Amino acid sequence: DTAVSQTPKYLVTQMGNDKSIKCEQNLGHDTMYWYKQDSKKFLKIMFSYNNKELIINETVPNRFSPKSPDKAHLNLHINSLELGDSAVYFCASSRKGTDTQYFGPGTRLTVL
Amino acid sequence: GNSVTQMEGPVTLSEEAFLTINCTYTATGYPSLFWYVQYPGEGLQLLLKATKADDKGSNKGFEATYRKETTSFHLEKGSVQVSDSAVYFCALSGDSGNTPLVFGKGTRLSVIA
């Protein structure tokens, strides 16, 4: 069973388009995260949700809008895609009060 | 703010060589420390962790000891294998749980037969 899953695994799209990436975890965790990994492999937090509520937004452009329909899902919608959005996006989750995070396989987004 | 500095790669070793990847951190409070590994084309996997000073995390032959006096968490393995080729990330989390991880820039390890 996959603990943290993301779809799609690869996403190739044109500049200006709107796209979504989905994340689901079946671990029963309360907190979910989105991280961005740039072309140099540097990983940085974008958002953190706890029980469907946004708790961290790290100066991410408002073209990025996370949505959490329930605590097992955290989706990422991106409007008006730009070349600089090309990256690998990782979803992660953790149990309330703990610090160990479990990561999804990543979504490689390429904006042409 | 919190930060993690790890040695730049790439690191290339022969099979059965000894591995050390240095990691130092700057943090307030008492963070937990982690090593994550990313195999080619895959996501991040937790390799090991330590939650307090002098703790040693270990897994798959890898070890790292939380050294508060030197603010370090160096990763070591006595005998690497080709299958250890990957990118290794040192990371820390805040001391209140459910805080985002702060990552180092990653160190690419290539092990040749």
mmCIF file of C-alpha atoms in Angstrom:
data_model
loop_
_atom_site.group_PDB
_atom_site.id
_atom_site.type_symbol
_atom_site.label_atom_id
_atom_site.label_comp_id
_atom_site.label_asym_id
_atom_site.label_seq_id
_atom_site.Cartn_x
_atom_site.Cartn_y
_atom_site.Cartn_z
ATOM 1 C CA ASP A 1 0.000 0.000 0.000
ATOM 2 C CA THR A 2 1.296 3.435 -0.931
ATOM 3 C CA ALA A 3 1.463 5.672 2.137
ATOM 4 C CA VAL A 4 1.698 9.072 0.416
ATOM 5 C CA SER A 5 0.713 9.178 -3.234
ATOM 6 C CA GLN A 6 0.765 11.975 -5.781
ATOM 7 C CA THR A 7 -0.730 12.350 -9.218
ATOM 8 C CA PRO A 8 0.419 12.902 -11.819
ATOM 9 C CA LYS A 9 4.036 11.778 -11.656
ATOM 10 C CA TYR A 10 4.956 13.900 -14.672
ATOM 11 C CA LEU A 11 3.260 17.034 -15.940
ATOM 12 C CA VAL A 12 4.310 18.917 -19.056
ATOM 13 C CA THR A 13 2.390 22.045 -19.943
ATOM 14 C CA GLN A 14 2.576 25.419 -21.647
ATOM 15 C CA MET A 15 3.221 28.761 -19.993
ATOM 16 C CA GLY A 16 0.023 30.462 -18.896
ATOM 17 C CA ASN A 17 -1.935 27.259 -18.310
ATOM 18 C CA ASP A 18 -3.587 26.265 -15.015
ATOM 19 C CA LYS A 19 -2.820 22.847 -13.537
ATOM 20 C CA SER A 20 -3.394 20.821 -10.388
ATOM 21 C CA ILE A 21 -1.377 18.224 -8.523
ATOM 22 C CA LYS A 22 -3.113 15.860 -6.124
ATOM 23 C CA CYS A 23 -1.804 14.299 -2.930
ATOM 24 C CA GLU A 24 -3.338 11.647 -0.727
ATOM 25 C CA GLN A 25 -2.042 9.939 2.397
ATOM 26 C CA ASN A 26 -3.486 6.819 4.010
ATOM 27 C CA LEU A 27 -1.425 7.025 7.190
ATOM 28 C CA GLY A 28 -4.071 8.803 9.264
ATOM 29 C CA HIS A 29 -1.792 11.826 9.658
ATOM 30 C CA ASP A 30 -3.111 15.270 10.592
ATOM 31 C CA THR A 31 -0.502 17.485 8.979
ATOM 32 C CA MET A 32 0.391 17.700 5.297
ATOM 33 C CA TYR A 33 2.995 19.720 3.423
ATOM 34 C CA TRP A 34 4.048 20.792 -0.038
ATOM 35 C CA TYR A 35 7.752 21.195 -0.825
ATOM 36 C CA LYS A 36 9.397 22.425 -4.022
ATOM 37 C CA GLN A 37 12.671 20.938 -5.284
ATOM 38 C CA ASP A 38 14.432 23.129 -7.825
ATOM 39 C CA SER A 39 16.799 22.098 -10.591
ATOM 40 C CA LYS A 40 19.732 22.119 -8.164
ATOM 41 C CA LYS A 41 17.910 19.651 -5.885
ATOM 42 C CA PHE A 42 17.287 22.288 -3.201
ATOM 43 C CA LEU A 43 14.138 21.524 -1.203
ATOM 44 C CA LYS A 44 12.028 24.246 0.329
ATOM 45 C CA ILE A 45 8.697 24.271 2.163
ATOM 46 C CA MET A 46 5.785 25.919 0.389
ATOM 47 C CA PHE A 47 2.719 25.164 2.524
ATOM 48 C CA SER A 48 1.705 23.289 5.609
ATOM 49 C CA TYR A 49 -1.837 22.236 6.548
ATOM 50 C CA ASN A 50 -3.029 20.851 9.859
ATOM 51 C CA ASN A 51 -6.482 19.246 9.910
ATOM 52 C CA LYS A 52 -7.460 21.044 6.716
ATOM 53 C CA GLU A 53 -6.305 24.440 7.984
ATOM 54 C CA LEU A 54 -3.434 26.376 6.444
ATOM 55 C CA ILE A 55 -0.735 26.985 9.042
ATOM 56 C CA ILE A 56 2.298 27.925 6.951
ATOM 57 C CA ASN A 57 2.592 29.775 3.668
ATOM 58 C CA GLU A 58 6.207 30.499 2.857
ATOM 59 C CA THR A 59 6.087 33.552 0.596
ATOM 60 C CA VAL A 60 4.751 31.560 -2.286
ATOM 61 C CA PRO A 61 3.157 33.564 -5.133
ATOM 62 C CA ASN A 62 -0.623 33.649 -4.864
ATOM 63 C CA ARG A 63 -0.806 31.809 -8.204
ATOM 64 C CA PHE A 64 -0.305 28.741 -6.014
ATOM 65 C CA SER A 65 -3.400 27.751 -4.067
ATOM 66 C CA PRO A 66 -3.445 24.675 -1.873
ATOM 67 C CA LYS A 67 -6.761 23.021 -1.102
ATOM 68 C CA SER A 68 -7.461 20.426 1.543
ATOM 69 C CA PRO A 69 -10.918 18.836 1.134
ATOM 70 C CA ASP A 70 -10.232 16.526 4.076
ATOM 71 C CA LYS A 71 -7.252 15.722 6.221
ATOM 72 C CA ALA A 72 -6.131 12.878 3.954
ATOM 73 C CA HIS A 73 -5.832 15.086 0.870
ATOM 74 C CA LEU A 74 -3.859 18.199 0.020
ATOM 75 C CA ASN A 75 -4.036 19.373 -3.568
ATOM 76 C CA LEU A 76 -1.998 22.105 -5.203
ATOM 77 C CA HIS A 77 -3.501 24.271 -7.906
ATOM 78 C CA ILE A 78 -1.246 26.556 -9.935
ATOM 79 C CA ASN A 79 -2.614 29.365 -12.095
ATOM 80 C CA SER A 80 -0.866 31.072 -14.992
ATOM 81 C CA LEU A 81 2.132 28.780 -14.994
ATOM 82 C CA GLU A 82 5.548 30.350 -15.539
ATOM 83 C CA LEU A 83 8.848 28.871 -16.703
ATOM 84 C CA GLY A 84 10.249 29.257 -13.182
ATOM 85 C CA ASP A 85 7.588 26.948 -11.811
ATOM 86 C CA SER A 86 9.356 24.001 -13.428
ATOM 87 C CA ALA A 87 10.466 21.824 -10.522
ATOM 88 C CA VAL A 88 9.674 18.647 -8.660
ATOM 89 C CA TYR A 89 6.890 19.098 -6.117
ATOM 90 C CA PHE A 90 6.772 16.805 -3.106
ATOM 91 C CA CYS A 91 3.874 16.208 -0.792
ATOM 92 C CA ALA A 92 4.562 14.972 2.746
ATOM 93 C CA SER A 93 2.618 14.168 5.891
ATOM 94 C CA SER A 94 3.237 13.715 9.606
ATOM 95 C CA ARG A 95 1.316 12.658 12.672
ATOM 96 C CA LYS A 96 0.190 15.371 15.075
ATOM 97 C CA GLY A 97 2.864 16.261 17.601
ATOM 98 C CA THR A 98 5.620 14.359 15.792
ATOM 99 C CA ASP A 99 8.413 15.530 13.551
ATOM 100 C CA THR A 100 8.963 12.611 11.162
ATOM 101 C CA GLN A 101 7.572 13.371 7.718
ATOM 102 C CA TYR A 102 6.756 10.832 5.021
ATOM 103 C CA PHE A 103 7.129 11.934 1.445
ATOM 104 C CA GLY A 104 5.298 11.142 -1.734
ATOM 105 C CA PRO A 105 7.145 10.141 -4.924
ATOM 106 C CA GLY A 106 7.078 13.674 -6.317
ATOM 107 C CA THR A 107 5.541 15.327 -9.375
ATOM 108 C CA ARG A 108 7.925 16.620 -12.006
ATOM 109 C CA LEU A 109 6.394 19.741 -13.546
ATOM 110 C CA THR A 110 7.862 21.078 -16.781
ATOM 111 C CA VAL A 111 6.596 24.397 -18.112
ATOM 112 C CA LEU A 112 7.429 25.068 -21.768
ATOM 113 C CA GLY B 1 16.386 31.299 11.352
ATOM 114 C CA ASN B 2 17.161 27.612 11.231
ATOM 115 C CA SER B 3 19.587 26.393 8.593
ATOM 116 C CA VAL B 4 21.496 23.294 7.539
ATOM 117 C CA THR B 5 24.854 23.178 5.794
ATOM 118 C CA GLN B 6 26.128 19.971 4.258
ATOM 119 C CA MET B 7 29.206 19.193 2.259
ATOM 120 C CA GLU B 8 28.929 19.785 -1.428
ATOM 121 C CA GLY B 9 29.242 16.897 -3.769
ATOM 122 C CA PRO B 10 29.438 15.043 -5.833
ATOM 123 C CA VAL B 11 31.212 12.394 -3.822
ATOM 124 C CA THR B 12 32.579 9.427 -5.757
ATOM 125 C CA LEU B 13 33.756 6.333 -3.899
ATOM 126 C CA SER B 14 34.769 2.824 -4.743
ATOM 127 C CA GLU B 15 32.695 -0.039 -3.424
ATOM 128 C CA GLU B 16 33.521 -0.940 0.200
ATOM 129 C CA ALA B 17 35.044 2.487 0.902
ATOM 130 C CA PHE B 18 34.223 4.435 4.057
ATOM 131 C CA LEU B 19 31.690 7.237 3.689
ATOM 132 C CA THR B 20 31.356 10.479 5.614
ATOM 133 C CA ILE B 21 28.988 13.256 4.613
ATOM 134 C CA ASN B 22 29.310 16.281 6.863
ATOM 135 C CA CYS B 23 26.287 18.178 8.127
ATOM 136 C CA THR B 24 26.145 21.124 10.523
ATOM 137 C CA TYR B 25 23.137 23.085 11.618
ATOM 138 C CA THR B 26 22.031 26.352 13.152
ATOM 139 C CA ALA B 27 18.841 26.275 15.163
ATOM 140 C CA THR B 28 17.066 27.700 18.168
ATOM 141 C CA GLY B 29 15.832 25.299 20.791
ATOM 142 C CA TYR B 30 16.252 21.558 20.438
ATOM 143 C CA PRO B 31 15.555 20.438 16.883
ATOM 144 C CA SER B 32 15.277 16.885 15.655
ATOM 145 C CA LEU B 33 17.790 15.927 12.977
ATOM 146 C CA PHE B 34 17.267 13.705 9.960
ATOM 147 C CA TRP B 35 18.970 12.173 6.991
ATOM 148 C CA TYR B 36 16.795 11.553 3.953
ATOM 149 C CA VAL B 37 17.898 9.715 0.805
ATOM 150 C CA GLN B 38 16.671 10.206 -2.749
ATOM 151 C CA TYR B 39 17.470 7.390 -5.159
ATOM 152 C CA PRO B 40 17.523 8.246 -8.872
ATOM 153 C CA GLY B 41 14.055 9.049 -10.150
ATOM 154 C CA GLU B 42 12.409 8.484 -6.780
ATOM 155 C CA GLY B 43 11.048 10.487 -3.871
ATOM 156 C CA LEU B 44 12.613 11.096 -0.478
ATOM 157 C CA GLN B 45 12.926 8.298 2.006
ATOM 158 C CA LEU B 46 13.726 8.730 5.667
ATOM 159 C CA LEU B 47 17.102 7.094 6.313
ATOM 160 C CA LEU B 48 17.582 7.843 10.001
ATOM 161 C CA LYS B 49 16.829 10.382 12.680
ATOM 162 C CA ALA B 50 17.900 11.574 16.132
ATOM 163 C CA THR B 51 15.784 13.642 18.463
ATOM 164 C CA LYS B 52 18.157 14.753 21.208
ATOM 165 C CA ALA B 53 21.809 15.351 21.954
ATOM 166 C CA ASP B 54 24.075 12.275 21.857
ATOM 167 C CA ASP B 55 21.363 10.150 20.204
ATOM 168 C CA LYS B 56 22.646 7.940 17.411
ATOM 169 C CA GLY B 57 20.382 7.196 14.480
ATOM 170 C CA SER B 58 21.152 4.126 12.406
ATOM 171 C CA ASN B 59 19.681 2.234 9.471
ATOM 172 C CA LYS B 60 20.981 0.022 6.637
ATOM 173 C CA GLY B 61 24.561 0.358 7.912
ATOM 174 C CA PHE B 62 24.396 4.164 8.019
ATOM 175 C CA GLU B 63 24.892 6.040 11.288
ATOM 176 C CA ALA B 64 24.787 9.631 12.500
ATOM 177 C CA THR B 65 25.222 11.044 15.998
ATOM 178 C CA TYR B 66 23.523 14.238 17.212
ATOM 179 C CA ARG B 67 26.391 16.398 18.521
ATOM 180 C CA LYS B 68 25.057 19.498 20.211
ATOM 181 C CA GLU B 69 28.495 20.819 21.169
ATOM 182 C CA THR B 70 29.586 20.931 17.525
ATOM 183 C CA THR B 71 26.054 21.366 16.083
ATOM 184 C CA SER B 72 26.729 18.470 13.749
ATOM 185 C CA PHE B 73 25.018 15.335 12.454
ATOM 186 C CA HIS B 74 27.535 13.699 10.127
ATOM 187 C CA LEU B 75 26.446 10.652 8.146
ATOM 188 C CA GLU B 76 28.790 7.646 8.063
ATOM 189 C CA LYS B 77 28.866 4.174 6.585
ATOM 190 C CA GLY B 78 31.710 1.750 6.948
ATOM 191 C CA SER B 79 31.458 0.036 3.562
ATOM 192 C CA VAL B 80 29.396 1.531 0.747
ATOM 193 C CA GLN B 81 27.768 -0.416 -2.048
ATOM 194 C CA VAL B 82 26.854 0.547 -5.594
ATOM 195 C CA SER B 83 23.210 0.510 -4.490
ATOM 196 C CA ASP B 84 23.953 3.389 -2.062
ATOM 197 C CA SER B 85 24.362 5.770 -4.996
ATOM 198 C CA ALA B 86 21.825 8.519 -4.360
ATOM 199 C CA VAL B 87 21.424 12.086 -3.136
ATOM 200 C CA TYR B 88 21.553 12.452 0.647
ATOM 201 C CA PHE B 89 19.822 15.296 2.462
ATOM 202 C CA CYS B 90 20.442 16.450 6.001
ATOM 203 C CA ALA B 91 17.430 18.159 7.580
ATOM 204 C CA LEU B 92 16.146 19.532 10.834
ATOM 205 C CA SER B 93 12.746 20.268 12.291
ATOM 206 C CA GLY B 94 11.720 22.672 14.975
ATOM 207 C CA ASP B 95 11.283 21.503 18.529
ATOM 208 C CA SER B 96 7.496 21.776 18.641
ATOM 209 C CA GLY B 97 6.463 19.011 16.254
ATOM 210 C CA ASN B 98 4.695 19.307 12.897
ATOM 211 C CA THR B 99 7.023 22.070 11.773
ATOM 212 C CA PRO B 100 8.366 22.043 8.212
ATOM 213 C CA LEU B 101 11.732 20.491 7.588
ATOM 214 C CA VAL B 102 14.682 22.706 6.734
ATOM 215 C CA PHE B 103 16.948 20.882 4.304
ATOM 216 C CA GLY B 104 20.580 21.113 3.355
ATOM 217 C CA LYS B 105 21.375 21.336 -0.340
ATOM 218 C CA GLY B 106 21.938 17.624 -0.744
ATOM 219 C CA THR B 107 25.080 15.603 -1.471
ATOM 220 C CA ARG B 108 25.193 13.317 -4.476
ATOM 221 C CA LEU B 109 27.020 10.054 -3.828
ATOM 222 C CA SER B 110 28.211 7.821 -6.647
ATOM 223 C CA VAL B 111 29.666 4.432 -5.761
ATOM 224 C CA ILE B 112 31.585 2.626 -8.470
ATOM 225 C CA ALA B 113 32.318 -1.086 -8.610
#
